[in-house]
Tab-separated table of C-alpha atoms in Angstrom:
chain	number	residue	atom	x	y	z
A	289	MET	CA	-7.503	-22.237	15.006
A	290	ARG	CA	-9.450	-20.772	17.911
A	291	ASN	CA	-7.621	-17.472	17.474
A	292	ILE	CA	-8.285	-17.224	13.753
A	293	MET	CA	-11.983	-17.979	14.353
A	294	LEU	CA	-12.099	-15.253	17.019
A	295	LYS	CA	-10.512	-12.867	14.540
A	296	GLU	CA	-13.122	-13.824	11.932
A	297	MET	CA	-16.005	-13.307	14.369
A	298	LYS	CA	-14.809	-10.130	16.096
A	299	LEU	CA	-12.898	-8.273	13.384
A	300	SER	CA	-13.740	-9.597	9.930
A	301	ALA	CA	-17.434	-10.473	10.137
A	302	SER	CA	-20.235	-8.106	9.311
A	303	PRO	CA	-23.073	-8.067	11.900
A	304	LEU	CA	-25.410	-8.850	8.993
A	305	ALA	CA	-23.841	-12.310	8.663
A	306	PHE	CA	-25.038	-13.115	12.189
A	307	LEU	CA	-28.379	-11.326	11.787
A	308	PHE	CA	-29.196	-13.109	8.538
A	309	ILE	CA	-28.915	-16.508	10.257
A	310	ALA	CA	-32.507	-15.759	11.296
A	311	PHE	CA	-33.565	-16.315	7.663
A	312	GLY	CA	-33.268	-20.001	8.502
A	313	LEU	CA	-36.689	-19.542	10.105
A	314	MET	CA	-38.142	-18.976	6.625
A	315	PHE	CA	-38.642	-22.747	6.693
A	316	PHE	CA	-41.793	-21.899	8.679
A	317	ILE	CA	-43.305	-19.623	6.026
A	318	PRO	CA	-46.215	-21.245	4.184
A	319	GLY	CA	-46.742	-20.669	0.459
A	320	TYR	CA	-43.229	-19.258	0.047
A	321	PRO	CA	-40.140	-20.822	-1.568
A	322	ILE	CA	-38.496	-21.780	1.718
A	323	LEU	CA	-35.109	-22.467	0.118
A	324	CYS	CA	-34.798	-18.703	-0.455
A	325	GLY	CA	-33.900	-18.664	3.250
A	326	VAL	CA	-30.629	-20.356	2.277
A	327	PHE	CA	-29.936	-17.611	-0.239
A	328	PHE	CA	-30.569	-14.838	2.289
A	329	VAL	CA	-28.156	-16.464	4.766
A	330	THR	CA	-25.473	-16.507	2.054
A	331	LEU	CA	-26.328	-12.882	1.218
A	332	GLY	CA	-25.279	-11.994	4.781
A	333	LEU	CA	-22.036	-13.919	4.249
A	334	PHE	CA	-21.422	-12.103	0.962
A	335	HIS	CA	-21.828	-8.779	2.763
A	336	SER	CA	-19.371	-9.997	5.382
A	337	PHE	CA	-16.769	-10.731	2.689
A	338	GLN	CA	-17.321	-7.228	1.294
A	339	THR	CA	-16.771	-5.472	4.621
A	340	ALA	CA	-13.721	-7.663	5.283
A	341	ARG	CA	-12.243	-6.607	1.943
A	342	GLU	CA	-12.753	-2.931	2.805
A	343	ALA	CA	-10.880	-3.550	6.074
A	344	ASN	CA	-7.869	-5.135	4.276
A	345	ASP	CA	-8.674	-8.281	6.207
A	346	ILE	CA	-6.948	-10.768	3.920
A	347	VAL	CA	-3.559	-9.008	3.941
A	348	PHE	CA	-3.862	-8.426	7.691
A	349	SER	CA	-4.544	-12.145	8.198
A	350	ALA	CA	-1.697	-13.158	5.892
A	351	LEU	CA	0.681	-11.068	8.006
A	352	LEU	CA	-0.345	-12.789	11.231
A	353	PRO	CA	1.913	-15.601	12.462
A	354	ILE	CA	-0.160	-18.335	10.889
A	355	ALA	CA	0.271	-20.472	7.803
A	356	LYS	CA	-1.307	-19.077	4.641
A	357	ASN	CA	-3.644	-22.067	4.532
A	358	ASP	CA	-4.994	-21.034	7.927
A	359	VAL	CA	-6.238	-17.759	6.433
A	360	VAL	CA	-8.342	-19.824	4.034
A	361	LYS	CA	-9.324	-22.286	6.755
A	362	GLY	CA	-10.489	-19.398	8.974
A	363	LYS	CA	-12.811	-18.089	6.259
A	364	TYR	CA	-14.235	-21.546	5.495
A	365	CYS	CA	-14.737	-22.282	9.202
A	366	PHE	CA	-16.533	-18.973	9.678
A	367	VAL	CA	-18.754	-19.563	6.637
A	368	CYS	CA	-19.548	-23.109	7.773
A	369	PHE	CA	-20.274	-21.834	11.293
A	370	ILE	CA	-22.870	-19.346	9.995
A	371	GLU	CA	-24.330	-21.969	7.653
A	372	GLY	CA	-24.395	-24.462	10.541
A	373	CYS	CA	-26.308	-22.008	12.762
A	374	ALA	CA	-28.840	-21.405	9.974
A	375	LEU	CA	-29.144	-25.157	9.397
A	376	ILE	CA	-29.923	-25.658	13.097
A	377	LEU	CA	-32.840	-23.218	12.758
A	378	MET	CA	-33.941	-24.878	9.511
A	379	THR	CA	-33.736	-28.317	11.144
A	380	ALA	CA	-35.765	-27.120	14.139
A	381	ALA	CA	-38.409	-25.640	11.812
A	382	THR	CA	-38.443	-28.819	9.708
A	383	VAL	CA	-38.835	-31.083	12.738
A	384	ILE	CA	-41.718	-28.950	14.056
A	385	ARG	CA	-43.410	-28.948	10.641
A	386	MET	CA	-42.916	-32.710	10.292
A	387	THR	CA	-44.398	-33.432	13.734
A	388	VAL	CA	-46.752	-31.058	15.525
A	389	LEU	CA	-47.619	-29.071	12.385
A	390	SER	CA	-47.663	-31.991	9.936
A	391	ASP	CA	-51.412	-31.732	9.395
A	392	ALA	CA	-51.699	-27.945	9.482
A	393	PRO	CA	-53.921	-27.017	6.499
A	394	VAL	CA	-51.819	-23.962	5.717
A	395	TYR	CA	-48.869	-26.235	4.951
A	396	ARG	CA	-50.899	-29.036	3.341
A	397	THR	CA	-52.288	-26.677	0.681
A	398	ASN	CA	-48.843	-25.307	-0.132
A	399	ALA	CA	-48.085	-25.520	-3.862
A	400	LEU	CA	-44.363	-25.160	-3.239
A	401	MET	CA	-42.118	-27.658	-1.469
A	402	THR	CA	-42.843	-28.481	2.118
A	403	ALA	CA	-40.222	-28.359	4.852
A	404	ASN	CA	-39.079	-31.962	5.091
A	405	LEU	CA	-35.794	-33.862	5.063
A	406	PHE	CA	-35.476	-33.418	1.285
A	407	ALA	CA	-35.758	-29.630	1.697
A	408	LEU	CA	-33.120	-29.794	4.420
A	409	GLY	CA	-30.858	-31.863	2.153
A	410	MET	CA	-31.305	-29.248	-0.576
A	411	ALA	CA	-30.377	-26.520	1.929
A	412	PHE	CA	-27.143	-28.365	2.649
A	413	PHE	CA	-26.511	-28.718	-1.082
A	414	ILE	CA	-27.095	-25.020	-1.848
A	415	PHE	CA	-24.808	-23.985	1.022
A	416	GLY	CA	-22.236	-26.318	-0.531
A	417	LEU	CA	-22.687	-24.531	-3.871
A	418	PHE	CA	-22.071	-21.189	-2.139
A	419	ASN	CA	-18.840	-22.542	-0.657
A	420	LEU	CA	-17.769	-23.931	-4.003
A	421	ILE	CA	-18.721	-21.069	-6.302
A	422	PHE	CA	-18.478	-17.955	-4.166
A	423	VAL	CA	-15.936	-18.729	-1.422
A	424	GLY	CA	-13.769	-20.810	-3.753
A	425	GLY	CA	-14.145	-18.184	-6.504
A	426	PHE	CA	-13.165	-15.397	-4.114
A	427	PHE	CA	-9.882	-17.097	-3.216
A	428	ARG	CA	-8.836	-17.181	-6.880
A	429	THR	CA	-8.003	-13.483	-6.468
A	430	ALA	CA	-8.694	-12.783	-2.755
A	431	TYR	CA	-10.291	-9.618	-4.086
A	432	LYS	CA	-12.934	-10.100	-6.771
A	433	GLN	CA	-16.329	-11.003	-5.353
A	434	GLY	CA	-18.898	-9.787	-7.891
A	435	ARG	CA	-18.399	-12.424	-10.581
A	436	PRO	CA	-18.422	-15.484	-8.279
A	437	PHE	CA	-21.466	-14.132	-6.447
A	438	VAL	CA	-23.437	-13.517	-9.650
A	439	ILE	CA	-22.622	-17.041	-10.864
A	440	TYR	CA	-23.685	-18.391	-7.473
A	441	ILE	CA	-26.987	-16.421	-7.611
A	442	ILE	CA	-27.841	-17.836	-11.046
A	443	ILE	CA	-27.068	-21.431	-10.081
A	444	ALA	CA	-28.604	-21.163	-6.609
A	445	PHE	CA	-31.926	-19.810	-7.947
A	446	LEU	CA	-31.941	-22.429	-10.667
A	447	MET	CA	-31.535	-25.113	-8.003
A	448	ILE	CA	-34.168	-23.483	-5.768
A	449	THR	CA	-36.654	-23.365	-8.664
A	450	VAL	CA	-36.010	-26.984	-9.604
A	451	ALA	CA	-36.226	-28.192	-5.998
A	452	GLU	CA	-39.404	-26.229	-5.270
A	453	ALA	CA	-41.157	-27.539	-8.400
A	454	LEU	CA	-39.752	-31.059	-8.650
A	455	HIS	CA	-42.573	-32.759	-6.757
A	456	HIS	CA	-45.052	-31.664	-9.451
A	457	VAL	CA	-43.235	-33.874	-11.966
A	458	PRO	CA	-45.197	-37.131	-12.339
A	459	GLY	CA	-43.602	-39.853	-10.227
A	460	LEU	CA	-41.718	-37.471	-7.957
A	461	GLY	CA	-44.591	-36.610	-5.632
A	462	GLN	CA	-42.888	-38.502	-2.790
A	463	LEU	CA	-40.367	-35.698	-2.553
A	464	ASN	CA	-43.056	-33.524	-1.002
A	465	ALA	CA	-43.724	-35.969	1.859
A	466	PHE	CA	-45.529	-34.660	4.938
A	467	GLY	CA	-44.802	-35.835	8.468
A	468	THR	CA	-42.999	-39.171	8.438
A	469	GLU	CA	-44.305	-40.299	5.040
A	470	HIS	CA	-41.632	-41.970	2.876
A	471	ILE	CA	-39.209	-41.426	5.705
A	472	ALA	CA	-36.565	-43.809	4.329
A	473	LEU	CA	-36.426	-41.931	1.011
A	474	GLN	CA	-36.417	-38.614	2.863
A	475	ALA	CA	-33.527	-39.751	5.078
A	476	VAL	CA	-31.527	-40.862	2.027
A	477	LEU	CA	-32.093	-37.481	0.340
A	478	LEU	CA	-30.985	-35.645	3.481
A	479	ALA	CA	-27.880	-37.835	3.752
A	480	ALA	CA	-27.114	-37.161	0.086
A	481	GLY	CA	-27.419	-33.403	0.705
A	482	ILE	CA	-25.106	-33.567	3.726
A	483	LEU	CA	-22.597	-35.696	1.819
A	484	ALA	CA	-22.679	-33.308	-1.164
A	485	PHE	CA	-22.131	-30.343	1.176
A	486	ALA	CA	-19.160	-32.030	2.858
A	487	VAL	CA	-17.501	-33.192	-0.358
A	488	ILE	CA	-18.077	-29.920	-2.262
A	489	THR	CA	-16.858	-27.799	0.668
A	490	LEU	CA	-13.757	-29.924	1.190
A	491	LEU	CA	-12.836	-29.863	-2.512
A	492	SER	CA	-13.473	-26.123	-2.648
A	493	TYR	CA	-11.314	-25.558	0.464
A	494	ARG	CA	-8.405	-27.534	-0.984
A	495	LYS	CA	-8.555	-25.666	-4.255
A	496	ALA	CA	-8.871	-22.337	-2.437
A	497	CYS	CA	-5.695	-23.144	-0.441
A	498	ARG	CA	-3.817	-23.842	-3.691
A	499	ASP	CA	-5.171	-20.699	-5.377
A	500	PHE	CA	-4.495	-18.464	-2.378
A	501	ASP	CA	-0.947	-19.746	-2.140
A	502	ARG	CA	-0.350	-18.776	-5.776
A	503	ILE	CA	-1.671	-15.216	-5.804
A	504	ASP	CA	0.206	-12.025	-4.986
A	505	LEU	CA	-1.419	-9.884	-2.297
B	22	MET	CA	24.853	-12.523	13.117
B	23	SER	CA	22.558	-12.469	10.114
B	24	ILE	CA	18.895	-12.486	11.123
B	25	ALA	CA	17.314	-12.043	7.732
B	26	GLU	CA	18.877	-12.816	4.408
B	27	VAL	CA	17.536	-12.016	0.950
B	28	ARG	CA	19.366	-13.756	-1.892
B	29	HIS	CA	19.018	-13.128	-5.622
B	30	LEU	CA	15.378	-12.065	-5.403
B	31	VAL	CA	13.714	-11.574	-8.785
B	32	LYS	CA	10.150	-10.474	-9.370
B	33	LYS	CA	8.918	-9.586	-12.830
B	34	TYR	CA	5.852	-7.470	-13.528
B	35	PRO	CA	4.820	-6.366	-17.012
B	36	SER	CA	6.239	-2.876	-16.470
B	37	PHE	CA	8.717	-3.404	-13.647
B	38	THR	CA	11.352	-5.935	-12.653
B	39	LEU	CA	13.009	-6.363	-9.319
B	40	SER	CA	16.264	-7.946	-10.333
B	41	ASP	CA	18.677	-9.974	-8.280
B	42	ALA	CA	18.104	-8.237	-4.935
B	43	SER	CA	20.449	-9.507	-2.224
B	44	PHE	CA	21.217	-8.168	1.248
B	45	SER	CA	21.456	-9.328	4.806
B	46	VAL	CA	19.994	-7.823	8.012
B	47	SER	CA	22.143	-8.331	11.113
B	48	ALA	CA	21.177	-8.508	14.786
B	49	GLY	CA	21.623	-5.281	16.706
B	50	ARG	CA	21.886	-3.141	13.573
B	51	ILE	CA	19.589	-0.683	11.857
B	52	MET	CA	19.361	-1.043	8.119
B	53	GLY	CA	17.784	1.691	6.046
B	54	PHE	CA	16.255	0.662	2.738
B	55	ILE	CA	16.191	3.693	0.519
B	56	GLY	CA	14.977	4.402	-2.956
B	57	ARG	CA	12.592	6.713	-4.717
B	58	ASN	CA	8.887	5.910	-5.216
B	59	GLY	CA	8.481	2.885	-7.484
B	60	ALA	CA	12.091	1.744	-7.048
B	61	GLY	CA	11.023	-1.680	-5.703
B	62	LYS	CA	11.065	-1.198	-1.926
B	63	THR	CA	7.525	-2.413	-1.292
B	64	THR	CA	7.932	-5.315	-3.743
B	65	THR	CA	10.999	-6.424	-1.796
B	66	ILE	CA	9.287	-6.054	1.576
B	67	LYS	CA	6.157	-7.847	0.398
B	68	SER	CA	8.369	-10.708	-0.776
B	69	MET	CA	9.977	-10.740	2.663
B	70	PHE	CA	6.502	-11.368	4.136
B	71	ASN	CA	5.584	-13.964	1.507
B	72	LEU	CA	2.749	-11.706	0.363
B	73	ILE	CA	4.000	-11.895	-3.203
B	74	HIS	CA	5.804	-14.704	-4.949
B	75	PRO	CA	9.237	-13.972	-6.314
B	76	ASP	CA	10.092	-15.550	-9.655
B	77	SER	CA	13.344	-16.700	-8.109
B	78	GLY	CA	15.520	-16.126	-5.067
B	79	GLU	CA	15.508	-17.154	-1.428
B	80	ILE	CA	14.546	-15.467	1.816
B	81	ASP	CA	15.786	-16.848	5.129
B	82	TYR	CA	15.156	-15.731	8.685
B	83	PHE	CA	17.119	-17.013	11.655
B	84	GLY	CA	18.806	-19.499	9.332
B	85	MET	CA	15.460	-20.985	8.202
B	86	PRO	CA	13.815	-20.546	4.810
B	87	LEU	CA	10.656	-18.421	5.009
B	88	ILE	CA	8.738	-20.918	2.921
B	89	GLY	CA	7.821	-23.804	5.168
B	90	ASN	CA	8.584	-21.953	8.421
B	91	GLU	CA	6.274	-18.989	7.976
B	92	GLU	CA	4.330	-19.468	11.208
B	93	GLU	CA	7.359	-19.654	13.478
B	94	ILE	CA	9.258	-16.903	11.662
B	95	LYS	CA	6.367	-14.425	11.704
B	96	LYS	CA	6.060	-14.795	15.479
B	97	ARG	CA	9.598	-13.462	15.773
B	98	ILE	CA	9.118	-10.583	13.314
B	99	GLY	CA	7.492	-7.239	13.911
B	100	TYR	CA	6.049	-5.580	10.837
B	101	SER	CA	4.422	-2.319	9.989
B	102	THR	CA	3.020	-1.239	6.686
B	103	GLY	CA	2.880	2.527	6.892
B	104	THR	CA	-0.569	4.065	6.795
B	105	VAL	CA	-2.530	0.994	5.706
B	106	ASN	CA	-5.886	0.964	7.446
B	107	TRP	CA	-6.752	-2.311	9.162
B	108	TYR	CA	-10.366	-2.655	10.300
B	109	PRO	CA	-11.005	1.110	10.129
B	110	ARG	CA	-14.239	0.990	12.153
B	111	LYS	CA	-13.057	-1.289	14.967
B	112	LYS	CA	-11.672	0.141	18.186
B	113	ILE	CA	-7.925	-0.125	18.680
B	114	ARG	CA	-8.610	-1.997	21.937
B	115	ASP	CA	-10.600	-4.678	20.071
B	116	ILE	CA	-8.010	-5.078	17.317
B	117	VAL	CA	-5.218	-5.423	19.868
B	118	SER	CA	-7.173	-7.927	21.971
B	119	ILE	CA	-7.295	-10.225	18.932
B	120	VAL	CA	-3.773	-9.630	17.601
B	121	SER	CA	-2.175	-10.238	21.023
B	122	ARG	CA	-3.636	-13.766	21.084
B	123	PHE	CA	-1.467	-14.782	18.131
B	124	TYR	CA	1.797	-14.025	19.961
B	125	ASP	CA	2.866	-16.010	23.012
B	126	THR	CA	5.556	-13.341	23.426
B	127	TRP	CA	3.036	-10.480	23.629
B	128	ASP	CA	4.436	-7.947	26.090
B	129	GLU	CA	1.600	-6.058	27.745
B	130	SER	CA	3.966	-3.662	29.528
B	131	ALA	CA	5.714	-2.796	26.230
B	132	TYR	CA	2.280	-2.319	24.656
B	133	ARG	CA	1.217	0.078	27.439
B	134	LYS	CA	4.555	1.911	27.207
B	135	TYR	CA	4.281	2.545	23.451
B	136	LEU	CA	0.550	3.290	23.702
B	137	GLU	CA	1.414	6.100	26.095
B	138	LEU	CA	4.458	7.229	24.139
B	139	PHE	CA	2.494	7.415	20.885
B	140	GLU	CA	-0.438	9.064	22.709
B	141	LEU	CA	-2.884	6.651	21.132
B	142	ASN	CA	-6.384	6.316	22.543
B	143	GLU	CA	-7.520	2.683	22.697
B	144	SER	CA	-11.153	3.710	22.368
B	145	LYS	CA	-10.584	5.254	18.962
B	146	ALA	CA	-10.959	3.428	15.669
B	147	PRO	CA	-8.297	3.714	12.933
B	148	VAL	CA	-10.714	5.752	10.815
B	149	GLU	CA	-10.585	8.465	13.494
B	150	LEU	CA	-6.772	8.664	13.369
B	151	SER	CA	-4.660	11.003	11.290
B	152	GLU	CA	-2.242	9.436	8.787
B	153	GLY	CA	0.641	9.855	11.213
B	154	MET	CA	-1.320	8.278	14.066
B	155	LYS	CA	-2.183	5.319	11.807
B	156	VAL	CA	1.535	4.751	11.284
B	157	LYS	CA	1.977	4.867	15.050
B	158	PHE	CA	-0.821	2.345	15.561
B	159	ASN	CA	0.820	-0.064	13.111
B	160	LEU	CA	4.133	0.449	14.884
B	161	LEU	CA	2.453	-0.189	18.235
B	162	LEU	CA	1.440	-3.669	17.027
B	163	ALA	CA	4.946	-4.303	15.679
B	164	LEU	CA	6.694	-3.260	18.884
B	165	SER	CA	4.540	-5.088	21.429
B	166	HIS	CA	5.567	-8.705	20.987
B	167	ARG	CA	9.316	-8.740	21.598
B	168	ALA	CA	10.153	-9.146	17.926
B	169	GLU	CA	13.771	-9.993	17.119
B	170	VAL	CA	13.606	-8.146	13.824
B	171	LEU	CA	11.390	-5.274	12.783
B	172	ILE	CA	10.540	-4.909	9.113
B	173	LEU	CA	8.874	-1.599	8.553
B	174	ASP	CA	7.593	-0.189	5.287
B	175	GLU	CA	7.797	3.618	5.326
B	176	PRO	CA	7.410	3.880	9.131
B	177	THR	CA	8.292	7.569	9.185
B	178	SER	CA	6.051	8.722	6.344
B	179	GLY	CA	3.336	11.034	7.580
B	180	LEU	CA	4.950	11.520	10.965
B	181	ASP	CA	5.673	15.008	12.245
B	182	PRO	CA	9.376	15.813	12.848
B	183	PHE	CA	9.035	15.305	16.613
B	184	SER	CA	7.395	11.889	16.272
B	185	ARG	CA	9.930	10.917	13.617
B	186	ASN	CA	12.721	11.812	15.944
B	187	GLU	CA	11.110	9.833	18.767
B	188	LEU	CA	10.717	6.837	16.498
B	189	LEU	CA	14.317	6.912	15.357
B	190	ASP	CA	15.331	7.066	19.032
B	191	ILE	CA	13.158	3.989	19.656
B	192	PHE	CA	15.026	2.199	16.849
B	193	THR	CA	18.319	3.085	18.496
B	194	GLY	CA	17.045	1.774	21.852
B	195	LEU	CA	15.860	-1.487	20.282
B	196	LYS	CA	19.165	-1.897	18.506
B	197	LYS	CA	20.943	-1.781	21.879
B	198	GLU	CA	18.718	-4.680	22.980
B	199	GLY	CA	19.939	-6.691	19.991
B	200	VAL	CA	16.869	-6.169	17.803
B	201	ALA	CA	17.501	-5.812	14.074
B	202	VAL	CA	15.586	-2.987	12.394
B	203	PHE	CA	15.016	-2.914	8.648
B	204	PHE	CA	13.006	0.043	7.440
B	205	SER	CA	12.246	1.477	4.056
B	206	THR	CA	12.106	5.196	3.555
B	207	HIS	CA	12.569	7.881	0.974
B	208	ILE	CA	13.616	10.373	3.639
B	209	ILE	CA	17.401	10.390	3.518
B	210	SER	CA	17.802	12.247	6.814
B	211	ASP	CA	16.197	9.257	8.610
B	212	ILE	CA	18.997	7.074	7.307
B	213	GLU	CA	21.571	9.710	8.134
B	214	LYS	CA	20.340	9.919	11.713
B	215	CYS	CA	20.166	6.307	12.786
B	216	ALA	CA	21.057	3.690	10.163
B	217	ASP	CA	24.166	1.529	10.494
B	218	ASP	CA	23.693	-0.060	7.069
B	219	ILE	CA	22.190	1.173	3.827
B	220	VAL	CA	20.494	-0.756	1.073
B	221	TYR	CA	20.021	1.567	-1.860
B	222	ILE	CA	17.647	0.489	-4.603
B	223	SER	CA	17.090	2.224	-7.906
B	224	LYS	CA	14.850	1.119	-10.795
B	225	GLY	CA	14.476	-2.399	-9.350
B	226	LYS	CA	18.198	-2.971	-8.845
B	227	ILE	CA	20.130	-2.937	-5.583
B	228	VAL	CA	22.826	-0.361	-6.245
B	229	SER	CA	24.579	-1.012	-2.953
B	230	ALA	CA	24.099	-2.896	0.315
B	231	MET	CA	26.792	-2.009	2.823
B	232	SER	CA	27.515	-0.136	6.032
B	233	LYS	CA	26.827	3.586	6.025
B	234	ALA	CA	30.530	4.287	6.530
B	235	ASP	CA	31.469	2.136	3.523
B	236	PHE	CA	28.720	3.722	1.471
B	237	THR	CA	29.893	7.286	2.072
B	238	GLY	CA	33.499	6.157	1.631
B	239	GLN	CA	32.710	4.623	-1.748
B	240	PHE	CA	30.169	7.017	-3.198
B	241	SER	CA	30.374	10.411	-1.466
B	242	GLU	CA	32.536	13.172	-2.816
B	243	GLU	CA	34.534	15.449	-0.564
B	244	GLY	CA	32.253	17.488	1.728
B	245	GLU	CA	29.091	15.946	0.305
B	246	SER	CA	26.203	14.968	2.592
B	247	LEU	CA	24.472	11.588	2.257
B	248	GLU	CA	21.435	13.325	0.768
B	249	GLU	CA	23.538	15.082	-1.846
B	250	THR	CA	25.300	11.800	-2.680
B	251	MET	CA	22.036	9.975	-3.185
B	252	LEU	CA	20.476	12.728	-5.247
B	253	ARG	CA	23.525	12.717	-7.482
B	254	MET	CA	23.451	8.926	-7.775
B	255	GLU	CA	19.751	8.970	-8.565
B	256	ARG	CA	20.470	11.419	-11.394
B	257	GLY	CA	22.658	8.710	-12.872
B	258	ASP	CA	26.112	9.795	-11.763
B	259	LEU	CA	27.296	6.828	-9.723
B	260	ASN	CA	30.832	8.118	-9.282
B	261	ALA	CA	31.862	4.562	-8.529
């Protein structure tokens, strides 16, 4: 597995995939839909899939002495690695905003969602959607990327819009908790996001293995 | 000893069918796989790598079915796919440093030997190579891990006559070491020069799979060269 990950990082990946991890720091931007940071990270991954396709990466990988499932596993591991790096930045930004910057007026007057555990849970969830819709969709043909990415964009921005605006719905104000307010609810929402990410990614990976095994390269 | 065996391979496409392809590649022999463009050579070879799924038929290597033993089998196979461009913007050195990790049998001295023989520059990227040099780069990867069988799709296409000659000499050298070589080509003189066995495919059907001596004995007319025999057969006169 180490070898296939090295291949993903050194041969298949576009530098943009690594560079766009920095969009995780958008969780610091006040008055901006911070979940767009998740989308930009996945945009880097999309570009990486495009450059890999131009380099005949999938056929090259399938010819290596590894099981066909490992080709799929390599891609999912790489995607999860990039998402994990971005999530580390998002978590760091969230922790700073929930502690030392919890009373900063610039964040308190923010009409959009604040960076808290719910936002982090939503980031996990949207990354899970990317893995399900785009990565899983790609492995149905190991070639076509446009359609799954467009579907992902539509659903991701729908989710971002809902998440950013949800706390304005009467009764849901607790979602926009500052600092350690409603921490139990926040922790549950984060756990739900992580669980959704794990389950969605695992299901998508299993289906991608089945699809990839069926197609002709 | 049979190293690779293809039995009753069938693959149907809307406008083409590979029907009932069967042949066997033996250790220490060179088998030429010949047929005109679109005859089914690449479909057969892709099936032999499990890149496409035959509708029926079996493929075994070293007495093991390919399906279920892919990882182990591929370690013992060398492959080359003509002028296909892998990672066109990456340096050869970087591509090799990754590929070599997948083979515990990677032979650095063989790699250096063929690198020098093919006059490839490790600092170049595939995009900077001519078509012939791309073929050589793919062959370099195939030859550097002590493969027991080489499966090569059009390895001589795009090569100049000198390089082609060198390559066919390499095949002969490998054969003496017990390596089986299976290569597809549409250049009949390549087969004439070095092949022990011929698999001839036409319109998706294996017309014959036998030793070169048996082939000429069965199909060639008096004084006819292999090229003339094949051209006549391809015109539809099997003379069988």
